[in-house]
Short mmCIF file of C-alpha atoms in Angstrom, two decimals:
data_model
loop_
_atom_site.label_atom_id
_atom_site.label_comp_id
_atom_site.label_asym_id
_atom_site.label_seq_id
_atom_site.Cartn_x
_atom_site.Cartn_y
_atom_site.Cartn_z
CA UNK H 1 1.41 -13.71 -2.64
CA UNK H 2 1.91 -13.26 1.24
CA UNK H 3 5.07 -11.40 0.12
CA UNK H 4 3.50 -8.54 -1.68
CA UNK H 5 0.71 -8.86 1.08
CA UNK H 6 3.27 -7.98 4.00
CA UNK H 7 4.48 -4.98 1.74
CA UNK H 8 1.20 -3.68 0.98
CA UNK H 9 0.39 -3.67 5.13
CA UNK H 10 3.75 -2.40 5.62
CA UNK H 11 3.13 0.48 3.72
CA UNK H 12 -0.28 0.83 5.45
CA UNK H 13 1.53 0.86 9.08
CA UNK H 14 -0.47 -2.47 9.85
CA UNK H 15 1.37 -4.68 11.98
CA UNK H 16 1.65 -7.99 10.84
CA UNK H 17 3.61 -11.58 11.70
CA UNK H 18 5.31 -13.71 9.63
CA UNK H 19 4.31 -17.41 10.79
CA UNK H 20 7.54 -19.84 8.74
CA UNK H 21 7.80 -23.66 9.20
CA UNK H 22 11.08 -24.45 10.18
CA UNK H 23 10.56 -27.81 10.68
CA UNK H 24 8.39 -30.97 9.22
CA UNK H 25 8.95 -34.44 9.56
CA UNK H 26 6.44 -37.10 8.75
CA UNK H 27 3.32 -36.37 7.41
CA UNK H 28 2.52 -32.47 6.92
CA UNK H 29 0.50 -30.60 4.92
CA UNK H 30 3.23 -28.34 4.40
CA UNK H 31 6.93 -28.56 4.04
CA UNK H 32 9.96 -26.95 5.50
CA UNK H 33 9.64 -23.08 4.70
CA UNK H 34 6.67 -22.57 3.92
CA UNK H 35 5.31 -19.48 5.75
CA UNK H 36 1.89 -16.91 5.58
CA UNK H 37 1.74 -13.55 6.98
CA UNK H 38 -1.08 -12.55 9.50
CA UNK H 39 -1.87 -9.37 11.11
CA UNK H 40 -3.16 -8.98 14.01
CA UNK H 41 -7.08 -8.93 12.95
CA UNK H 42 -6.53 -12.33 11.66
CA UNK H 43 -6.36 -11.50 7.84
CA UNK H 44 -3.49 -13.70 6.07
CA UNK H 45 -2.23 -14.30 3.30
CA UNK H 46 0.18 -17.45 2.17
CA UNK H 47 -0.58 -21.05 4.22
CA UNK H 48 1.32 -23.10 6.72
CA UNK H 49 -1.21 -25.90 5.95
CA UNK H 50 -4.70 -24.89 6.71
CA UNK H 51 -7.19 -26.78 8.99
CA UNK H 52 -6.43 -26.08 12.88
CA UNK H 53 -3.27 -25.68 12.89
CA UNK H 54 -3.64 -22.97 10.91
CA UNK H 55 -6.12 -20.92 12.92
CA UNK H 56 -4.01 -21.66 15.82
CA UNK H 57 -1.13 -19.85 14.02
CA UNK H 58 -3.14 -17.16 13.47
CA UNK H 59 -4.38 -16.80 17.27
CA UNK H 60 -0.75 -17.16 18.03
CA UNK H 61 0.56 -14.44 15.47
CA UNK H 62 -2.04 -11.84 16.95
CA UNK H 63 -0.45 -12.76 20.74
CA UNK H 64 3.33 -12.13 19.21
CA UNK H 65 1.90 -8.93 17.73
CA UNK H 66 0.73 -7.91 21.29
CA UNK H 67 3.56 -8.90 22.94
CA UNK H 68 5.87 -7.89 20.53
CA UNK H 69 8.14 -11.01 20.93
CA UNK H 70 8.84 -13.95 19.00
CA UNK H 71 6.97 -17.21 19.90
CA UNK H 72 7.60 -20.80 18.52
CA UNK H 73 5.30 -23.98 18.32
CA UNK H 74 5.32 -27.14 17.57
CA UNK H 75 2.11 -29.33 16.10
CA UNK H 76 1.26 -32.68 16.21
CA UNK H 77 -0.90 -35.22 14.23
CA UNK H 78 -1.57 -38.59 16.13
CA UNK H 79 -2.15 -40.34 12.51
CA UNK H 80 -1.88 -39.35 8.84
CA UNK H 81 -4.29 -36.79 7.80
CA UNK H 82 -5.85 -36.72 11.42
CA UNK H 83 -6.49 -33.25 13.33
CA UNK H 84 -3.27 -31.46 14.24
CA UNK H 85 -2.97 -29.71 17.94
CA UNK H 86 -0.35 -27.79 20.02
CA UNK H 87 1.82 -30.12 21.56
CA UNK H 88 2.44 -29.13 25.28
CA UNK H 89 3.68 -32.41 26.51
CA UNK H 90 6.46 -34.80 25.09
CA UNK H 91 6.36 -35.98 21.47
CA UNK H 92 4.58 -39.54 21.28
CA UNK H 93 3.86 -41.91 18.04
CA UNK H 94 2.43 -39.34 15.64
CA UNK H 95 1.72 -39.45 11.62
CA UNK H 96 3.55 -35.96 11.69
CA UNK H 97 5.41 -33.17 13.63
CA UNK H 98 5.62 -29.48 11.75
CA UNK H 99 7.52 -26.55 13.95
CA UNK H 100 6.60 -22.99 13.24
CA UNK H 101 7.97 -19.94 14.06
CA UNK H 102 6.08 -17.00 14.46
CA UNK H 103 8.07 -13.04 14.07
CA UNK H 104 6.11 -9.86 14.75
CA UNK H 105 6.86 -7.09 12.60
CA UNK H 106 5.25 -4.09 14.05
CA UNK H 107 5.99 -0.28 12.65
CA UNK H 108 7.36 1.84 15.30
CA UNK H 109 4.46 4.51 16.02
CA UNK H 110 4.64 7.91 14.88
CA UNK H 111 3.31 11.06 16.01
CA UNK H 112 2.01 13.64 13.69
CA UNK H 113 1.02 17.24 14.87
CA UNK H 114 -1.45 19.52 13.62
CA UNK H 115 -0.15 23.15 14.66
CA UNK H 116 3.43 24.21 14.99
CA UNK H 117 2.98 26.44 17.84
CA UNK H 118 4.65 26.91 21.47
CA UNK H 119 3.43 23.33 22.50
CA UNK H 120 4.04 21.66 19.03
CA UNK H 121 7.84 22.79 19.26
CA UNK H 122 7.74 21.60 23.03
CA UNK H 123 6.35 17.84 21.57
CA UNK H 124 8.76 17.91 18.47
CA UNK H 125 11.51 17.94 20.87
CA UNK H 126 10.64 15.75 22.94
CA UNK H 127 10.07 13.58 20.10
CA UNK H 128 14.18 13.88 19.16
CA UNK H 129 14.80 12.96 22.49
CA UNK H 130 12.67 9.80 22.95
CA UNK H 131 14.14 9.03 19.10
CA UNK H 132 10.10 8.91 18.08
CA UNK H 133 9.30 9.69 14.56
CA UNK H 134 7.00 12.90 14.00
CA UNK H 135 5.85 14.94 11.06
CA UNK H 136 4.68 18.28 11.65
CA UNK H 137 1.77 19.83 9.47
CA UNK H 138 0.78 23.81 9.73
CA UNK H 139 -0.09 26.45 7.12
CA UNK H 140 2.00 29.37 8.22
CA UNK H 141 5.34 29.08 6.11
CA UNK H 142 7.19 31.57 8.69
CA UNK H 143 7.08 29.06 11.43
CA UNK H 144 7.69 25.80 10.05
CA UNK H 145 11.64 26.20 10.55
CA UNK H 146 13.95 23.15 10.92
CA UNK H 147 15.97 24.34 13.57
CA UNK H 148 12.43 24.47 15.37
CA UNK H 149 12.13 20.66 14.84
CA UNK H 150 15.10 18.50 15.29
CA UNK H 151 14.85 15.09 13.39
CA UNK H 152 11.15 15.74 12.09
CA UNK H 153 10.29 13.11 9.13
CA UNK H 154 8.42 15.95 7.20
CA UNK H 155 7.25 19.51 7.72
CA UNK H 156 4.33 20.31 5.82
CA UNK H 157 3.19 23.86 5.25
CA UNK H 158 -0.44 23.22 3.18
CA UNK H 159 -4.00 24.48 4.11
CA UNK H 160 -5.81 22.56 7.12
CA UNK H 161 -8.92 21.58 5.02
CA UNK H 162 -6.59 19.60 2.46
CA UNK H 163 -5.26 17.24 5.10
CA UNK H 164 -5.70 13.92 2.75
CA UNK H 165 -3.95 15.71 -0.20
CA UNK H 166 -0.58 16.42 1.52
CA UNK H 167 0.04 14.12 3.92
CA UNK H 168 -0.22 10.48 4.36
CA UNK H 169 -1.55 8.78 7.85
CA UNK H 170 -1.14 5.22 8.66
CA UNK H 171 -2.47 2.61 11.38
CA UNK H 172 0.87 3.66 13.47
CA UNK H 173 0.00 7.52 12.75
CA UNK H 174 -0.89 8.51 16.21
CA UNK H 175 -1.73 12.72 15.81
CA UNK H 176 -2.31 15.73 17.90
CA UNK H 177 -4.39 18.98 17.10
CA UNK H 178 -2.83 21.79 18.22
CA UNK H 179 -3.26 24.66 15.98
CA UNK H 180 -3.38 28.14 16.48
CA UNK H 181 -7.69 29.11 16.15
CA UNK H 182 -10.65 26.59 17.49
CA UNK H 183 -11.74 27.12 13.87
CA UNK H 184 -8.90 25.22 12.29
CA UNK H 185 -9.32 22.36 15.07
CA UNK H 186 -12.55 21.59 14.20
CA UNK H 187 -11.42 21.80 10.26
CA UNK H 188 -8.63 19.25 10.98
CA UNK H 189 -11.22 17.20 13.68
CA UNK H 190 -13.69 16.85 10.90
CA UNK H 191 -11.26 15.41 8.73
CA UNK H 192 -9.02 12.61 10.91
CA UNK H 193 -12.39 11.29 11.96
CA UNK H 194 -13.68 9.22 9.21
CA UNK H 195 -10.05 7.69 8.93
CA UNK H 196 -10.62 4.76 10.56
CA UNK H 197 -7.05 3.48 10.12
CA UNK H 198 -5.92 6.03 12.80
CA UNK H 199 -5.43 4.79 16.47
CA UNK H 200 -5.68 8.18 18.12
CA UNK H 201 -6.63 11.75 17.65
CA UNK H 202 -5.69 13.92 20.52
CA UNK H 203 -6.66 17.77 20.72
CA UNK H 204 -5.66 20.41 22.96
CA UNK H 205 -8.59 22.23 24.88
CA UNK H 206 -10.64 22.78 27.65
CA UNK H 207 -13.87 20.11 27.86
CA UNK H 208 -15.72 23.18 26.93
CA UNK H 209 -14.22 23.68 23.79
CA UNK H 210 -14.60 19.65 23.63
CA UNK H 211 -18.18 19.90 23.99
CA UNK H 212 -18.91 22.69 21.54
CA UNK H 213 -16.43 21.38 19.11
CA UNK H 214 -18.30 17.92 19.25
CA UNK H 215 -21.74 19.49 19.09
CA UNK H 216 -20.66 21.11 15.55
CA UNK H 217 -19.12 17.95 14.36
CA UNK H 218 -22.68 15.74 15.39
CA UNK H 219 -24.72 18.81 14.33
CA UNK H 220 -23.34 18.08 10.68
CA UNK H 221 -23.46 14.06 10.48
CA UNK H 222 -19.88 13.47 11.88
CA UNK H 223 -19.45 10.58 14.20
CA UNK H 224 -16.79 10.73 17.72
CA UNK H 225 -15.63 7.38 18.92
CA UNK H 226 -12.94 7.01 21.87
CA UNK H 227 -10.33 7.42 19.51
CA UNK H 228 -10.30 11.05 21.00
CA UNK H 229 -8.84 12.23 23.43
CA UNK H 230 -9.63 15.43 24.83
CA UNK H 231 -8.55 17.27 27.00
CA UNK H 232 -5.23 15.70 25.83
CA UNK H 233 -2.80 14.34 27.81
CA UNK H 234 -2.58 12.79 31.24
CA UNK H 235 -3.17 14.31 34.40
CA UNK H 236 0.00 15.55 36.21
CA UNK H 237 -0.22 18.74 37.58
CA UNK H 238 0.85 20.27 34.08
CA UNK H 239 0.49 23.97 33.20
CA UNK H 240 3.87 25.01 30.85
CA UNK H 241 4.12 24.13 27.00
CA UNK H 242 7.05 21.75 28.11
CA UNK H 243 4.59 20.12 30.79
CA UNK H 244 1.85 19.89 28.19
CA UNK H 245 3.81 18.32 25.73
CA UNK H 246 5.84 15.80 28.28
CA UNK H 247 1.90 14.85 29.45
CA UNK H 248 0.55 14.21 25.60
CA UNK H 249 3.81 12.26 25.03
CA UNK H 250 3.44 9.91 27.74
CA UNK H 251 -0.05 9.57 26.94
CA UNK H 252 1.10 8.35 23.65
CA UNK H 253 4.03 5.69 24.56
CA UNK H 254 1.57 4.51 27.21
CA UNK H 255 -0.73 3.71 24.92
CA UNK H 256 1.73 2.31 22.45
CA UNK H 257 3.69 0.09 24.44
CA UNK H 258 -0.24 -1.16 26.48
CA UNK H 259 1.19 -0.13 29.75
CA UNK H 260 -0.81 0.95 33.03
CA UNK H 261 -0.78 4.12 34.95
CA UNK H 262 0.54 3.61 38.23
CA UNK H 263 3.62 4.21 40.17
CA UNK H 264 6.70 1.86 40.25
CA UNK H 265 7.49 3.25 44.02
CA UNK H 266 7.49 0.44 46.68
CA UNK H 267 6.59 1.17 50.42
CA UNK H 268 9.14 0.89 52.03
CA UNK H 269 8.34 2.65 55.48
CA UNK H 270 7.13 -1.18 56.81
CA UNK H 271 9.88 -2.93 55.76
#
């Protein structure tokens, strides 16, 4: 059961943890190998023995998610079939000792762009050189050229109001607007919004265009959360496709990866 659980998130781009007893001596619930899988919500599937020790699995799964690193724990139970708790200090008399160990498996993010324009071909490339995955989706045939995009995991020339008919988006599907008419932003807009599943939505604009794209969107039922980012990008002085793209990129991986914005730079002038 947890196995076709972790495929069925895997395919979804959820990341998940697979929490495996490794080790169980005296009295346990559960014996050597068993294991569950846990994302980072706290949904499971598959048992390591229930009770606490068990939710404190799962609270531990979602920190290995974050952290992307593995973590291992061992329980303890004073006396048979008493409550079971992390042991942080040396092993005592117990009824039972069970080791787990807990392995993120997290998707590797993707971007997908909407438009296959000057900018677009500036991000695709970019892409190839961080080694990201990207898909590219457009309707113009003529432009959608390989050579144009180096490494891309799909290009896919279909109209912009069929978006859920041609291409699939996950939980690691992070995706940029960029097309070439505010028309066909607000199209695609309209349709990335009610999928929930999708961490980020950036669009390429002015905050005027923001505003009166968002007005349109409201004005016909749609809801904006702060899934959206626009004016995409961060802030650095950026004014060429290249600069655009290297600004929406770093947006992205800083995002991903739950860093901060700030300089590495030490002072050294008073040392």
């Amino acid at each position: 059961m947890w196995l076709d659980r972790l495929v069925e998130w895997q395919a979804q781009g959820i990341p998940c943890a697979i929490v495996t007893i490794i080790d169980a001596q005296g009295f346990t619930p559960r014996k050597t190998g068993a294991k569950m899988v846990v994302t980072e919500d706290g949904r499971s599937a598959g048992s390591v023995g229930g009770g606490t020790s068990e939710q404190q699995c799962i609270e531990l799964a979602a920190k290995a998610i974050a952290h992307r690193t593995c973590l291992m724990q061992r329980f303890v139970s004073p006396v048979e079939g008493g409550e079971w708790m992390a042991e942080d200090r040396p092993l005592g008399a117990c009824g039972g000792t069970m080791t787990v160990f807990i392995e993120p498996i997290v998707p590797e993010p993707e971007l997908v762009i909407f438009g296959a324009g000057h900018i677009g071909q500036c991000l695709a490339r970019l892409c190839a050189v961080m080694e990201m995955s990207y898909r590219v989706y457009d309707d113009r045939p003529g432009i959608l050229i390989p050579d144009r995009f180096p490494g891309a995991g799909a290009l896919v020339c279909a109209p912009f109001d069929r978006i859920s008919e041609n291409i699939e988006l996950t939980a690691m599907s992070y995706c940029v607007i960029m097309t070439y008419g505010h028309d066909h932003d607000e199209v695609v807009l309209e349709q990335l919004l009610p999928c929930k599943e999708i961490p980020y939505i950036g669009m390429v604009g002015s905050p005027n265009k923001a505003r009166v794209l968002i007005e349109n969107i409201r004005g016909c039922g749609g809801e904006i959360d702060e899934r959206l980012y626009c004016p995409v990008g961060l802030s650095i002085g950026r004014n060429q496709p290249q600069e655009i793209a290297l600004s929406i990129l770093t947006e992205v991986v800083l995002l991903c990866r739950g860093g901060n914005l700030s300089h590495l730079r030490r002072d050294w002038t008073s040392t």
